[in-house]
PDB file of C-alpha atoms in Angstrom:
ATOM      1  CA  MET A   1      35.987   6.936  39.844  1.00 83.00           C
ATOM      2  CA  VAL A   2      35.557   3.319  38.781  1.00 87.00           C
ATOM      3  CA  ASP A   3      38.424   0.811  39.040  1.00 92.00           C
ATOM      4  CA  VAL A   4      38.289  -0.147  35.350  1.00 92.00           C
ATOM      5  CA  PRO A   5      40.887  -3.002  35.370  1.00 92.00           C
ATOM      6  CA  ALA A   6      39.091  -4.669  38.289  1.00 94.00           C
ATOM      7  CA  LEU A   7      35.719  -4.212  36.589  1.00 94.00           C
ATOM      8  CA  VAL A   8      36.995  -5.726  33.324  1.00 93.00           C
ATOM      9  CA  ALA A   9      38.513  -8.667  35.231  1.00 94.00           C
ATOM     10  CA  GLN A  10      35.170  -9.309  36.941  1.00 94.00           C
ATOM     11  CA  ALA A  11      33.347  -9.100  33.597  1.00 92.00           C
ATOM     12  CA  ARG A  12      35.758 -11.690  32.175  1.00 90.00           C
ATOM     13  CA  GLU A  13      34.736 -13.970  35.030  1.00 89.00           C
ATOM     14  CA  GLY A  14      31.138 -13.612  33.859  1.00 84.00           C
ATOM     15  CA  ARG A  15      29.861 -11.483  36.732  1.00 90.00           C
ATOM     16  CA  PRO A  16      26.630  -9.842  35.514  1.00 90.00           C
ATOM     17  CA  ARG A  17      26.970  -6.757  37.718  1.00 92.00           C
ATOM     18  CA  ALA A  18      30.400  -5.966  36.272  1.00 94.00           C
ATOM     19  CA  VAL A  19      29.080  -6.349  32.703  1.00 94.00           C
ATOM     20  CA  ALA A  20      26.086  -4.146  33.574  1.00 92.00           C
ATOM     21  CA  ARG A  21      28.362  -1.473  35.066  1.00 93.00           C
ATOM     22  CA  LEU A  22      30.587  -1.429  31.970  1.00 94.00           C
ATOM     23  CA  ILE A  23      27.603  -1.052  29.632  1.00 91.00           C
ATOM     24  CA  SER A  24      26.239   1.723  31.863  1.00 90.00           C
ATOM     25  CA  LEU A  25      29.575   3.551  31.505  1.00 90.00           C
ATOM     26  CA  VAL A  26      29.198   3.181  27.720  1.00 87.00           C
ATOM     27  CA  GLU A  27      25.592   4.390  27.635  1.00 83.00           C
ATOM     28  CA  GLY A  28      26.344   7.322  29.906  1.00 83.00           C
ATOM     29  CA  ALA A  29      29.372   8.376  27.811  1.00 80.00           C
ATOM     30  CA  SER A  30      31.457   8.278  31.005  1.00 86.00           C
ATOM     31  CA  PRO A  31      34.723  10.261  31.159  1.00 89.00           C
ATOM     32  CA  GLN A  32      36.327   6.837  31.750  1.00 91.00           C
ATOM     33  CA  LEU A  33      34.940   5.438  28.483  1.00 89.00           C
ATOM     34  CA  ARG A  34      38.321   5.721  26.724  1.00 91.00           C
ATOM     35  CA  GLU A  35      39.973   3.773  29.536  1.00 93.00           C
ATOM     36  CA  VAL A  36      37.242   1.097  29.333  1.00 92.00           C
ATOM     37  CA  MET A  37      37.608   0.694  25.561  1.00 92.00           C
ATOM     38  CA  ALA A  38      41.413   0.528  25.809  1.00 94.00           C
ATOM     39  CA  ALA A  39      41.147  -2.233  28.420  1.00 94.00           C
ATOM     40  CA  LEU A  40      38.617  -4.205  26.355  1.00 93.00           C
ATOM     41  CA  ALA A  41      40.366  -3.938  22.970  1.00 92.00           C
ATOM     42  CA  PRO A  42      42.751  -6.932  23.382  1.00 93.00           C
ATOM     43  CA  LEU A  43      39.908  -9.125  24.678  1.00 93.00           C
ATOM     44  CA  THR A  44      37.510  -8.757  21.751  1.00 92.00           C
ATOM     45  CA  GLY A  45      37.000 -10.248  18.291  1.00 90.00           C
ATOM     46  CA  ASN A  46      35.732 -13.686  19.317  1.00 92.00           C
ATOM     47  CA  ALA A  47      31.942 -13.248  19.446  1.00 96.00           C
ATOM     48  CA  TYR A  48      29.595 -13.964  16.544  1.00 97.00           C
ATOM     49  CA  VAL A  49      27.160 -11.046  16.258  1.00 96.00           C
ATOM     50  CA  VAL A  50      23.688 -11.806  14.888  1.00 97.00           C
ATOM     51  CA  GLY A  51      21.254  -8.967  14.220  1.00 93.00           C
ATOM     52  CA  LEU A  52      17.493  -9.566  14.226  1.00 92.00           C
ATOM     53  CA  THR A  53      15.185  -7.049  12.638  1.00 87.00           C
ATOM     54  CA  GLY A  54      11.710  -6.817  11.161  1.00 84.00           C
ATOM     55  CA  SER A  55       8.455  -4.935  11.388  1.00 81.00           C
ATOM     56  CA  PRO A  56       6.707  -4.587  14.768  1.00 80.00           C
ATOM     57  CA  GLY A  57       4.665  -7.657  15.697  1.00 82.00           C
ATOM     58  CA  VAL A  58       6.583 -10.287  13.722  1.00 88.00           C
ATOM     59  CA  GLY A  59       7.870 -11.934  16.909  1.00 89.00           C
ATOM     60  CA  LYS A  60      11.424 -10.621  17.257  1.00 89.00           C
ATOM     61  CA  SER A  61      11.592 -11.033  21.037  1.00 88.00           C
ATOM     62  CA  THR A  62      10.019 -14.501  20.916  1.00 92.00           C
ATOM     63  CA  SER A  63      12.446 -15.544  18.165  1.00 94.00           C
ATOM     64  CA  THR A  64      15.397 -14.100  20.076  1.00 93.00           C
ATOM     65  CA  SER A  65      14.383 -16.006  23.200  1.00 93.00           C
ATOM     66  CA  ALA A  66      14.042 -19.244  21.197  1.00 95.00           C
ATOM     67  CA  LEU A  67      17.497 -18.706  19.646  1.00 96.00           C
ATOM     68  CA  VAL A  68      18.986 -18.117  23.107  1.00 95.00           C
ATOM     69  CA  ALA A  69      17.539 -21.468  24.240  1.00 95.00           C
ATOM     70  CA  ALA A  70      18.957 -23.243  21.169  1.00 96.00           C
ATOM     71  CA  TYR A  71      22.450 -21.806  21.649  1.00 97.00           C
ATOM     72  CA  ARG A  72      22.385 -22.605  25.365  1.00 96.00           C
ATOM     73  CA  ARG A  73      21.506 -26.230  24.568  1.00 95.00           C
ATOM     74  CA  ALA A  74      24.665 -26.238  22.444  1.00 95.00           C
ATOM     75  CA  GLY A  75      26.649 -24.960  25.443  1.00 95.00           C
ATOM     76  CA  ARG A  76      27.296 -21.458  24.081  1.00 95.00           C
ATOM     77  CA  ARG A  77      27.429 -18.332  26.247  1.00 95.00           C
ATOM     78  CA  VAL A  78      24.957 -15.810  24.867  1.00 96.00           C
ATOM     79  CA  GLY A  79      24.583 -12.053  25.135  1.00 95.00           C
ATOM     80  CA  VAL A  80      21.421 -10.220  24.102  1.00 93.00           C
ATOM     81  CA  LEU A  81      21.131  -6.502  23.350  1.00 90.00           C
ATOM     82  CA  ALA A  82      17.454  -5.630  23.013  1.00 86.00           C
ATOM     83  CA  VAL A  83      17.262  -2.113  21.605  1.00 79.00           C
ATOM     84  CA  ASP A  84      13.988  -0.483  22.623  1.00 67.00           C
ATOM     85  CA  PRO A  85      12.242   2.828  21.946  1.00 56.00           C
ATOM     86  CA  SER A  86      13.355   5.593  24.275  1.00 45.00           C
ATOM     87  CA  SER A  87      11.126   6.997  26.946  1.00 40.00           C
ATOM     88  CA  PRO A  88      10.484  10.657  26.028  1.00 37.00           C
ATOM     89  CA  PHE A  89      10.822  11.512  29.718  1.00 38.00           C
ATOM     90  CA  SER A  90      13.836   9.603  31.051  1.00 38.00           C
ATOM     91  CA  GLY A  91      15.545   8.547  27.823  1.00 38.00           C
ATOM     92  CA  GLY A  92      15.516   4.973  29.162  1.00 40.00           C
ATOM     93  CA  ALA A  93      14.285   1.846  27.410  1.00 39.00           C
ATOM     94  CA  LEU A  94      10.490   1.625  27.544  1.00 40.00           C
ATOM     95  CA  LEU A  95      10.402  -2.169  27.677  1.00 46.00           C
ATOM     96  CA  GLY A  96      12.954  -2.472  30.462  1.00 41.00           C
ATOM     97  CA  ASP A  97      14.641  -5.871  30.699  1.00 40.00           C
ATOM     98  CA  ARG A  98      12.313  -7.624  28.301  1.00 49.00           C
ATOM     99  CA  VAL A  99       9.742  -9.582  30.255  1.00 53.00           C
ATOM    100  CA  ARG A 100       9.397 -11.965  27.318  1.00 53.00           C
ATOM    101  CA  MET A 101      12.957 -13.202  27.859  1.00 64.00           C
ATOM    102  CA  SER A 102      12.532 -13.675  31.603  1.00 65.00           C
ATOM    103  CA  GLU A 103      12.881 -17.460  31.248  1.00 71.00           C
ATOM    104  CA  HIS A 104      16.635 -16.908  30.707  1.00 75.00           C
ATOM    105  CA  ALA A 105      17.084 -14.347  33.488  1.00 71.00           C
ATOM    106  CA  SER A 106      18.442 -16.840  36.015  1.00 76.00           C
ATOM    107  CA  ASP A 107      20.815 -18.552  33.555  1.00 84.00           C
ATOM    108  CA  PRO A 108      24.426 -17.474  34.309  1.00 85.00           C
ATOM    109  CA  GLY A 109      25.346 -18.298  30.703  1.00 90.00           C
ATOM    110  CA  VAL A 110      23.003 -15.598  29.346  1.00 93.00           C
ATOM    111  CA  TYR A 111      23.322 -11.837  29.680  1.00 93.00           C
ATOM    112  CA  ILE A 112      20.323  -9.725  28.591  1.00 91.00           C
ATOM    113  CA  ARG A 113      20.434  -5.951  28.360  1.00 88.00           C
ATOM    114  CA  SER A 114      17.864  -3.478  27.077  1.00 84.00           C
ATOM    115  CA  MET A 115      19.232  -0.326  25.515  1.00 79.00           C
ATOM    116  CA  ALA A 116      17.368   2.810  24.525  1.00 68.00           C
ATOM    117  CA  THR A 117      17.695   4.253  21.032  1.00 57.00           C
ATOM    118  CA  ARG A 118      17.531   7.735  22.599  1.00 47.00           C
ATOM    119  CA  GLY A 119      15.943   9.027  19.410  1.00 45.00           C
ATOM    120  CA  HIS A 120      18.684   7.661  17.166  1.00 45.00           C
ATOM    121  CA  LEU A 121      17.308   6.823  13.725  1.00 42.00           C
ATOM    122  CA  GLY A 122      18.284   3.465  12.296  1.00 40.00           C
ATOM    123  CA  GLY A 123      16.849   1.259  15.033  1.00 38.00           C
ATOM    124  CA  LEU A 124      20.050   1.073  17.066  1.00 50.00           C
ATOM    125  CA  ALA A 125      21.386   2.932  20.063  1.00 52.00           C
ATOM    126  CA  TRP A 126      24.483   4.985  19.181  1.00 65.00           C
ATOM    127  CA  SER A 127      26.399   3.140  21.901  1.00 79.00           C
ATOM    128  CA  ALA A 128      25.478  -0.345  20.583  1.00 83.00           C
ATOM    129  CA  PRO A 129      28.944  -1.024  19.023  1.00 87.00           C
ATOM    130  CA  GLN A 130      30.679  -0.395  22.365  1.00 88.00           C
ATOM    131  CA  ALA A 131      28.090  -2.474  24.234  1.00 91.00           C
ATOM    132  CA  ILE A 132      28.697  -5.327  21.784  1.00 92.00           C
ATOM    133  CA  ARG A 133      32.411  -5.014  22.556  1.00 92.00           C
ATOM    134  CA  VAL A 134      31.702  -5.286  26.308  1.00 94.00           C
ATOM    135  CA  LEU A 135      29.709  -8.517  25.823  1.00 95.00           C
ATOM    136  CA  ASP A 136      32.408  -9.882  23.507  1.00 95.00           C
ATOM    137  CA  ALA A 137      35.132  -9.206  26.074  1.00 94.00           C
ATOM    138  CA  ALA A 138      32.942 -10.730  28.813  1.00 94.00           C
ATOM    139  CA  GLY A 139      33.122 -14.082  27.010  1.00 93.00           C
ATOM    140  CA  CYS A 140      29.803 -14.188  25.135  1.00 95.00           C
ATOM    141  CA  GLU A 141      30.304 -16.492  22.158  1.00 96.00           C
ATOM    142  CA  VAL A 142      27.111 -15.385  20.413  1.00 97.00           C
ATOM    143  CA  ILE A 143      25.623 -11.884  20.695  1.00 97.00           C
ATOM    144  CA  LEU A 144      22.047 -11.377  19.503  1.00 96.00           C
ATOM    145  CA  VAL A 145      21.127  -7.756  18.740  1.00 92.00           C
ATOM    146  CA  GLU A 146      17.377  -7.271  18.460  1.00 89.00           C
ATOM    147  CA  THR A 147      16.454  -3.893  17.039  1.00 82.00           C
ATOM    148  CA  VAL A 148      13.447  -1.739  17.732  1.00 63.00           C
ATOM    149  CA  GLY A 149      10.750  -2.221  15.099  1.00 57.00           C
ATOM    150  CA  VAL A 150      10.891   1.060  13.226  1.00 49.00           C
ATOM    151  CA  GLY A 151      10.192  -0.216   9.726  1.00 49.00           C
ATOM    152  CA  GLN A 152      12.304   1.269   6.973  1.00 46.00           C
ATOM    153  CA  SER A 153      14.887   2.915   9.231  1.00 45.00           C
ATOM    154  CA  GLU A 154      16.124  -0.266  10.889  1.00 52.00           C
ATOM    155  CA  VAL A 155      18.391  -1.368   8.039  1.00 58.00           C
ATOM    156  CA  GLU A 156      21.284  -0.037  10.140  1.00 66.00           C
ATOM    157  CA  ILE A 157      21.490  -3.418  11.893  1.00 66.00           C
ATOM    158  CA  ALA A 158      23.243  -4.763   8.788  1.00 66.00           C
ATOM    159  CA  SER A 159      26.219  -2.524   9.504  1.00 75.00           C
ATOM    160  CA  GLN A 160      26.577  -3.770  13.107  1.00 82.00           C
ATOM    161  CA  ALA A 161      26.099  -7.528  12.731  1.00 92.00           C
ATOM    162  CA  ASP A 162      28.151 -10.337  11.222  1.00 96.00           C
ATOM    163  CA  THR A 163      24.892 -11.911  10.050  1.00 96.00           C
ATOM    164  CA  SER A 164      21.557 -10.106   9.667  1.00 93.00           C
ATOM    165  CA  VAL A 165      18.289 -11.986  10.154  1.00 94.00           C
ATOM    166  CA  VAL A 166      15.129 -10.384   8.770  1.00 90.00           C
ATOM    167  CA  LEU A 167      11.852 -11.603  10.254  1.00 91.00           C
ATOM    168  CA  LEU A 168       8.530 -11.432   8.451  1.00 90.00           C
ATOM    169  CA  ALA A 169       5.087 -12.808   9.276  1.00 89.00           C
ATOM    170  CA  PRO A 170       2.060 -13.656   7.126  1.00 89.00           C
ATOM    171  CA  GLY A 171      -0.824 -11.216   6.928  1.00 79.00           C
ATOM    172  CA  MET A 172       1.166  -8.144   7.930  1.00 68.00           C
ATOM    173  CA  GLY A 173       1.881  -6.632   4.531  1.00 62.00           C
ATOM    174  CA  ASP A 174       5.522  -7.567   4.910  1.00 51.00           C
ATOM    175  CA  GLY A 175       5.881  -8.395   1.236  1.00 54.00           C
ATOM    176  CA  ILE A 176       5.212  -4.788   0.311  1.00 51.00           C
ATOM    177  CA  GLN A 177       7.408  -3.640   3.187  1.00 54.00           C
ATOM    178  CA  ALA A 178      10.279  -5.823   1.966  1.00 52.00           C
ATOM    179  CA  ALA A 179       9.995  -4.380  -1.521  1.00 52.00           C
ATOM    180  CA  LYS A 180      10.233  -0.769  -0.409  1.00 49.00           C
ATOM    181  CA  ALA A 181      12.349  -0.835   2.733  1.00 51.00           C
ATOM    182  CA  GLY A 182      15.690  -2.029   1.434  1.00 63.00           C
ATOM    183  CA  ILE A 183      15.175  -5.232   3.415  1.00 69.00           C
ATOM    184  CA  LEU A 184      16.130  -7.331   0.399  1.00 72.00           C
ATOM    185  CA  GLU A 185      19.617  -5.819   0.529  1.00 76.00           C
ATOM    186  CA  ILE A 186      20.319  -6.369   4.220  1.00 82.00           C
ATOM    187  CA  GLY A 187      19.141  -9.917   4.950  1.00 88.00           C
ATOM    188  CA  ASP A 188      21.570 -12.837   5.133  1.00 94.00           C
ATOM    189  CA  VAL A 189      18.858 -15.149   6.477  1.00 96.00           C
ATOM    190  CA  TYR A 190      15.096 -14.590   6.158  1.00 94.00           C
ATOM    191  CA  VAL A 191      12.643 -16.039   8.658  1.00 95.00           C
ATOM    192  CA  VAL A 192       8.895 -16.273   8.073  1.00 94.00           C
ATOM    193  CA  ASN A 193       7.646 -16.541  11.657  1.00 94.00           C
ATOM    194  CA  LYS A 194       4.136 -17.560  12.748  1.00 93.00           C
ATOM    195  CA  ALA A 195       4.236 -20.124   9.950  1.00 94.00           C
ATOM    196  CA  ASP A 196       1.173 -21.878  11.420  1.00 94.00           C
ATOM    197  CA  ARG A 197      -0.962 -18.983  10.166  1.00 93.00           C
ATOM    198  CA  ASP A 198      -2.711 -18.836   6.826  1.00 92.00           C
ATOM    199  CA  GLY A 199      -0.596 -17.215   4.158  1.00 89.00           C
ATOM    200  CA  ALA A 200       2.811 -18.324   5.467  1.00 91.00           C
ATOM    201  CA  ASP A 201       3.607 -20.351   2.347  1.00 92.00           C
ATOM    202  CA  ALA A 202       2.483 -17.454   0.138  1.00 90.00           C
ATOM    203  CA  THR A 203       4.699 -15.023   2.101  1.00 88.00           C
ATOM    204  CA  ALA A 204       7.701 -17.346   1.674  1.00 90.00           C
ATOM    205  CA  ARG A 205       6.990 -17.742  -2.061  1.00 90.00           C
ATOM    206  CA  GLU A 206       6.615 -13.988  -2.555  1.00 86.00           C
ATOM    207  CA  LEU A 207       9.843 -13.337  -0.677  1.00 86.00           C
ATOM    208  CA  ASN A 208      11.670 -15.987  -2.692  1.00 87.00           C
ATOM    209  CA  HIS A 209      10.385 -14.427  -5.914  1.00 84.00           C
ATOM    210  CA  MET A 210      11.479 -10.941  -4.849  1.00 82.00           C
ATOM    211  CA  LEU A 211      14.921 -12.186  -3.829  1.00 81.00           C
ATOM    212  CA  GLY A 212      15.222 -13.772  -7.270  1.00 79.00           C
ATOM    213  CA  LEU A 213      14.247 -10.526  -8.992  1.00 74.00           C
ATOM    214  CA  GLY A 214      16.806  -8.553  -7.029  1.00 60.00           C
ATOM    215  CA  GLU A 215      19.637 -11.014  -7.576  1.00 62.00           C
ATOM    216  CA  SER A 216      22.885  -9.983  -9.179  1.00 65.00           C
ATOM    217  CA  ARG A 217      24.962 -12.735  -7.614  1.00 69.00           C
ATOM    218  CA  ALA A 218      27.982 -14.432  -9.082  1.00 73.00           C
ATOM    219  CA  PRO A 219      28.505 -18.206  -8.731  1.00 74.00           C
ATOM    220  CA  GLY A 220      29.617 -18.966  -5.183  1.00 80.00           C
ATOM    221  CA  ASP A 221      27.927 -15.881  -3.726  1.00 86.00           C
ATOM    222  CA  TRP A 222      25.677 -16.306  -0.690  1.00 92.00           C
ATOM    223  CA  ARG A 223      21.998 -16.757  -1.461  1.00 91.00           C
ATOM    224  CA  PRO A 224      19.901 -15.959   1.609  1.00 93.00           C
ATOM    225  CA  PRO A 225      17.804 -18.938   2.714  1.00 95.00           C
ATOM    226  CA  ILE A 226      14.182 -18.586   3.803  1.00 95.00           C
ATOM    227  CA  VAL A 227      13.268 -20.485   6.985  1.00 97.00           C
ATOM    228  CA  LYS A 228       9.722 -20.916   8.322  1.00 96.00           C
ATOM    229  CA  THR A 229       9.295 -20.926  12.090  1.00 97.00           C
ATOM    230  CA  VAL A 230       6.743 -20.906  14.876  1.00 96.00           C
ATOM    231  CA  ALA A 231       9.021 -19.292  17.458  1.00 94.00           C
ATOM    232  CA  ALA A 232       6.437 -19.448  20.265  1.00 92.00           C
ATOM    233  CA  ARG A 233       6.631 -23.269  20.062  1.00 94.00           C
ATOM    234  CA  GLY A 234      10.322 -23.440  19.141  1.00 94.00           C
ATOM    235  CA  GLU A 235       9.528 -24.909  15.724  1.00 95.00           C
ATOM    236  CA  GLY A 236      12.076 -24.256  12.977  1.00 96.00           C
ATOM    237  CA  ILE A 237      14.583 -22.607  15.352  1.00 97.00           C
ATOM    238  CA  ASP A 238      17.195 -25.364  14.884  1.00 97.00           C
ATOM    239  CA  GLU A 239      16.939 -24.724  11.126  1.00 97.00           C
ATOM    240  CA  VAL A 240      17.574 -21.006  11.739  1.00 98.00           C
ATOM    241  CA  VAL A 241      20.682 -21.842  13.816  1.00 98.00           C
ATOM    242  CA  ALA A 242      21.880 -24.178  11.044  1.00 98.00           C
ATOM    243  CA  ALA A 243      21.405 -21.390   8.469  1.00 98.00           C
ATOM    244  CA  LEU A 244      23.357 -18.977  10.692  1.00 98.00           C
ATOM    245  CA  GLU A 245      26.231 -21.423  11.123  1.00 97.00           C
ATOM    246  CA  LYS A 246      26.272 -22.074   7.379  1.00 97.00           C
ATOM    247  CA  HIS A 247      26.471 -18.331   6.667  1.00 98.00           C
ATOM    248  CA  ARG A 248      29.262 -17.892   9.186  1.00 97.00           C
ATOM    249  CA  ALA A 249      31.247 -20.728   7.592  1.00 97.00           C
ATOM    250  CA  TRP A 250      30.709 -19.209   4.122  1.00 97.00           C
ATOM    251  CA  MET A 251      31.898 -15.778   5.344  1.00 97.00           C
ATOM    252  CA  GLU A 252      35.015 -17.261   6.939  1.00 96.00           C
ATOM    253  CA  GLU A 253      35.797 -19.235   3.782  1.00 95.00           C
ATOM    254  CA  HIS A 254      35.473 -16.182   1.511  1.00 94.00           C
ATOM    255  CA  GLY A 255      37.057 -13.596   3.811  1.00 95.00           C
ATOM    256  CA  VAL A 256      33.745 -11.750   4.161  1.00 95.00           C
ATOM    257  CA  LEU A 257      33.671 -11.929   7.969  1.00 95.00           C
ATOM    258  CA  THR A 258      36.983 -10.082   8.356  1.00 95.00           C
ATOM    259  CA  GLU A 259      35.899  -7.563   5.723  1.00 94.00           C
ATOM    260  CA  ARG A 260      32.604  -6.850   7.511  1.00 93.00           C
ATOM    261  CA  ARG A 261      34.312  -6.444  10.876  1.00 93.00           C
ATOM    262  CA  ARG A 262      36.874  -4.014   9.453  1.00 94.00           C
ATOM    263  CA  ALA A 263      34.098  -1.982   7.820  1.00 90.00           C
ATOM    264  CA  ARG A 264      32.252  -1.971  11.149  1.00 87.00           C
ATOM    265  CA  ALA A 265      35.351  -0.715  12.975  1.00 89.00           C
ATOM    266  CA  ALA A 266      35.880   2.002  10.343  1.00 90.00           C
ATOM    267  CA  ARG A 267      32.279   3.222  10.747  1.00 85.00           C
ATOM    268  CA  GLU A 268      32.676   3.261  14.512  1.00 84.00           C
ATOM    269  CA  VAL A 269      35.856   5.368  14.321  1.00 87.00           C
ATOM    270  CA  GLU A 270      34.133   7.723  11.871  1.00 86.00           C
ATOM    271  CA  THR A 271      31.113   8.092  14.180  1.00 81.00           C
ATOM    272  CA  ILE A 272      33.295   8.881  17.208  1.00 83.00           C
ATOM    273  CA  ALA A 273      35.350  11.397  15.214  1.00 84.00           C
ATOM    274  CA  VAL A 274      32.288  13.116  13.727  1.00 82.00           C
ATOM    275  CA  THR A 275      30.631  13.270  17.165  1.00 79.00           C
ATOM    276  CA  ALA A 276      33.742  14.892  18.633  1.00 80.00           C
ATOM    277  CA  LEU A 277      33.927  17.412  15.778  1.00 79.00           C
ATOM    278  CA  ARG A 278      30.214  18.185  16.102  1.00 79.00           C
ATOM    279  CA  ALA A 279      30.697  18.867  19.813  1.00 77.00           C
ATOM    280  CA  ARG A 280      33.573  21.239  19.033  1.00 76.00           C
ATOM    281  CA  ILE A 281      31.514  23.037  16.385  1.00 74.00           C
ATOM    282  CA  GLY A 282      28.602  23.267  18.835  1.00 71.00           C
ATOM    283  CA  ASP A 283      30.944  24.966  21.291  1.00 69.00           C
ATOM    284  CA  LEU A 284      31.610  27.642  18.648  1.00 69.00           C
ATOM    285  CA  ARG A 285      28.103  29.107  18.823  1.00 66.00           C
ATOM    286  CA  GLY A 286      28.654  32.731  19.729  1.00 66.00           C
ATOM    287  CA  ASP A 287      32.357  32.351  18.888  1.00 73.00           C
ATOM    288  CA  ARG A 288      33.898  35.284  16.999  1.00 80.00           C
ATOM    289  CA  ARG A 289      35.194  33.027  14.190  1.00 81.00           C
ATOM    290  CA  LEU A 290      31.734  31.672  13.403  1.00 83.00           C
ATOM    291  CA  ASP A 291      30.141  35.121  13.703  1.00 86.00           C
ATOM    292  CA  ALA A 292      32.764  36.605  11.365  1.00 89.00           C
ATOM    293  CA  LEU A 293      32.175  33.892   8.748  1.00 91.00           C
ATOM    294  CA  ALA A 294      28.392  34.360   9.010  1.00 91.00           C
ATOM    295  CA  ALA A 295      28.800  38.128   8.492  1.00 94.00           C
ATOM    296  CA  ARG A 296      30.889  37.555   5.359  1.00 94.00           C
ATOM    297  CA  ILE A 297      28.281  35.154   3.953  1.00 95.00           C
ATOM    298  CA  THR A 298      25.496  37.651   4.637  1.00 95.00           C
ATOM    299  CA  ALA A 299      27.530  40.394   2.924  1.00 94.00           C
ATOM    300  CA  GLY A 300      27.994  38.193  -0.140  1.00 93.00           C
ATOM    301  CA  GLU A 301      31.784  38.036   0.333  1.00 93.00           C
ATOM    302  CA  LEU A 302      31.875  34.295   0.982  1.00 93.00           C
ATOM    303  CA  ASP A 303      29.824  31.236   0.119  1.00 95.00           C
ATOM    304  CA  PRO A 304      28.825  28.683   2.813  1.00 94.00           C
ATOM    305  CA  TYR A 305      31.125  25.955   1.429  1.00 95.00           C
ATOM    306  CA  ALA A 306      34.204  28.176   1.510  1.00 94.00           C
ATOM    307  CA  ALA A 307      33.190  29.283   5.012  1.00 92.00           C
ATOM    308  CA  SER A 308      32.888  25.688   6.195  1.00 89.00           C
ATOM    309  CA  ASP A 309      36.350  24.946   4.738  1.00 91.00           C
ATOM    310  CA  GLU A 310      37.782  27.849   6.742  1.00 88.00           C
ATOM    311  CA  LEU A 311      35.997  26.663   9.888  1.00 84.00           C
ATOM    312  CA  ILE A 312      37.289  23.091   9.518  1.00 83.00           C
ATOM    313  CA  GLU A 313      40.794  24.421   8.908  1.00 85.00           C
ATOM    314  CA  SER A 314      40.634  26.496  12.086  1.00 81.00           C
ATOM    315  CA  LEU A 315      39.391  23.469  14.065  1.00 76.00           C
ATOM    316  CA  THR A 316      41.845  20.896  12.739  1.00 74.00           C
ATOM    317  CA  GLY A 317      44.811  23.096  11.884  1.00 68.00           C
ATOM    318  CA  GLN A 318      44.909  21.704   8.329  1.00 55.00           C
TER     319      GLN A 318
END
């Protein structure tokens, strides 16, 4: 058994091993997870969560690394959750601890963690919300969540971040991707990376045009800016940080930040509850109640919806 209060205290002091242990308890769905979350609850709510998403090859890891450097120059403590594809064998993250961010590995003000999606659609690990809470409680002022590049499924990042950054690059068909993938709905800031390549201006123009077509904004609503960067050289990154800070200020002014965080908490509670119910239903396989309901459906005495109502009633007592 882990001494959770001691572990949380060490994480608050910024000890990487303690933070790593807490996130491992989250990922492994430890029996002590409830105790961990209860201990962390009063310590959270201070971090600014930025999600980065985009098609594979647009430079998400390079952009994340450049943003880490910019925030560190400003004296901010930064946490990074890099959500990678799962290994089909071990279930672990294929890209490990992100070699491309190794320049920050020795910085005590930066915590980098790779997490595996474990087959979860939507580009995020199911345990990402709890991992974000661990980094928040550990004193990270900015948390960057970089999602696995899975194209149209990765819009889920919008539900986990305060601000969502969508990265595109010229010559990758991202204009078409943006039109069909729901990306226009999730972005708060758009970044055209690799802007030194041919077609960068055209990509930015096309994106601007598509954002205009999809607009149904009232006066005072946020209009996502488009920033051009060359992340590998650090060009345009300060402009991205400025856009992020501007969006945060707008959200705080209009009450959007609190609203998003409440919605995020509600989704998290719903996910935990549904997971628990699914586990209980899974335990019913071979149970007499389920077999009896199935027999009545087969005999035409009951429809599946009425049967599911009976099953839920027997599980919840309502």
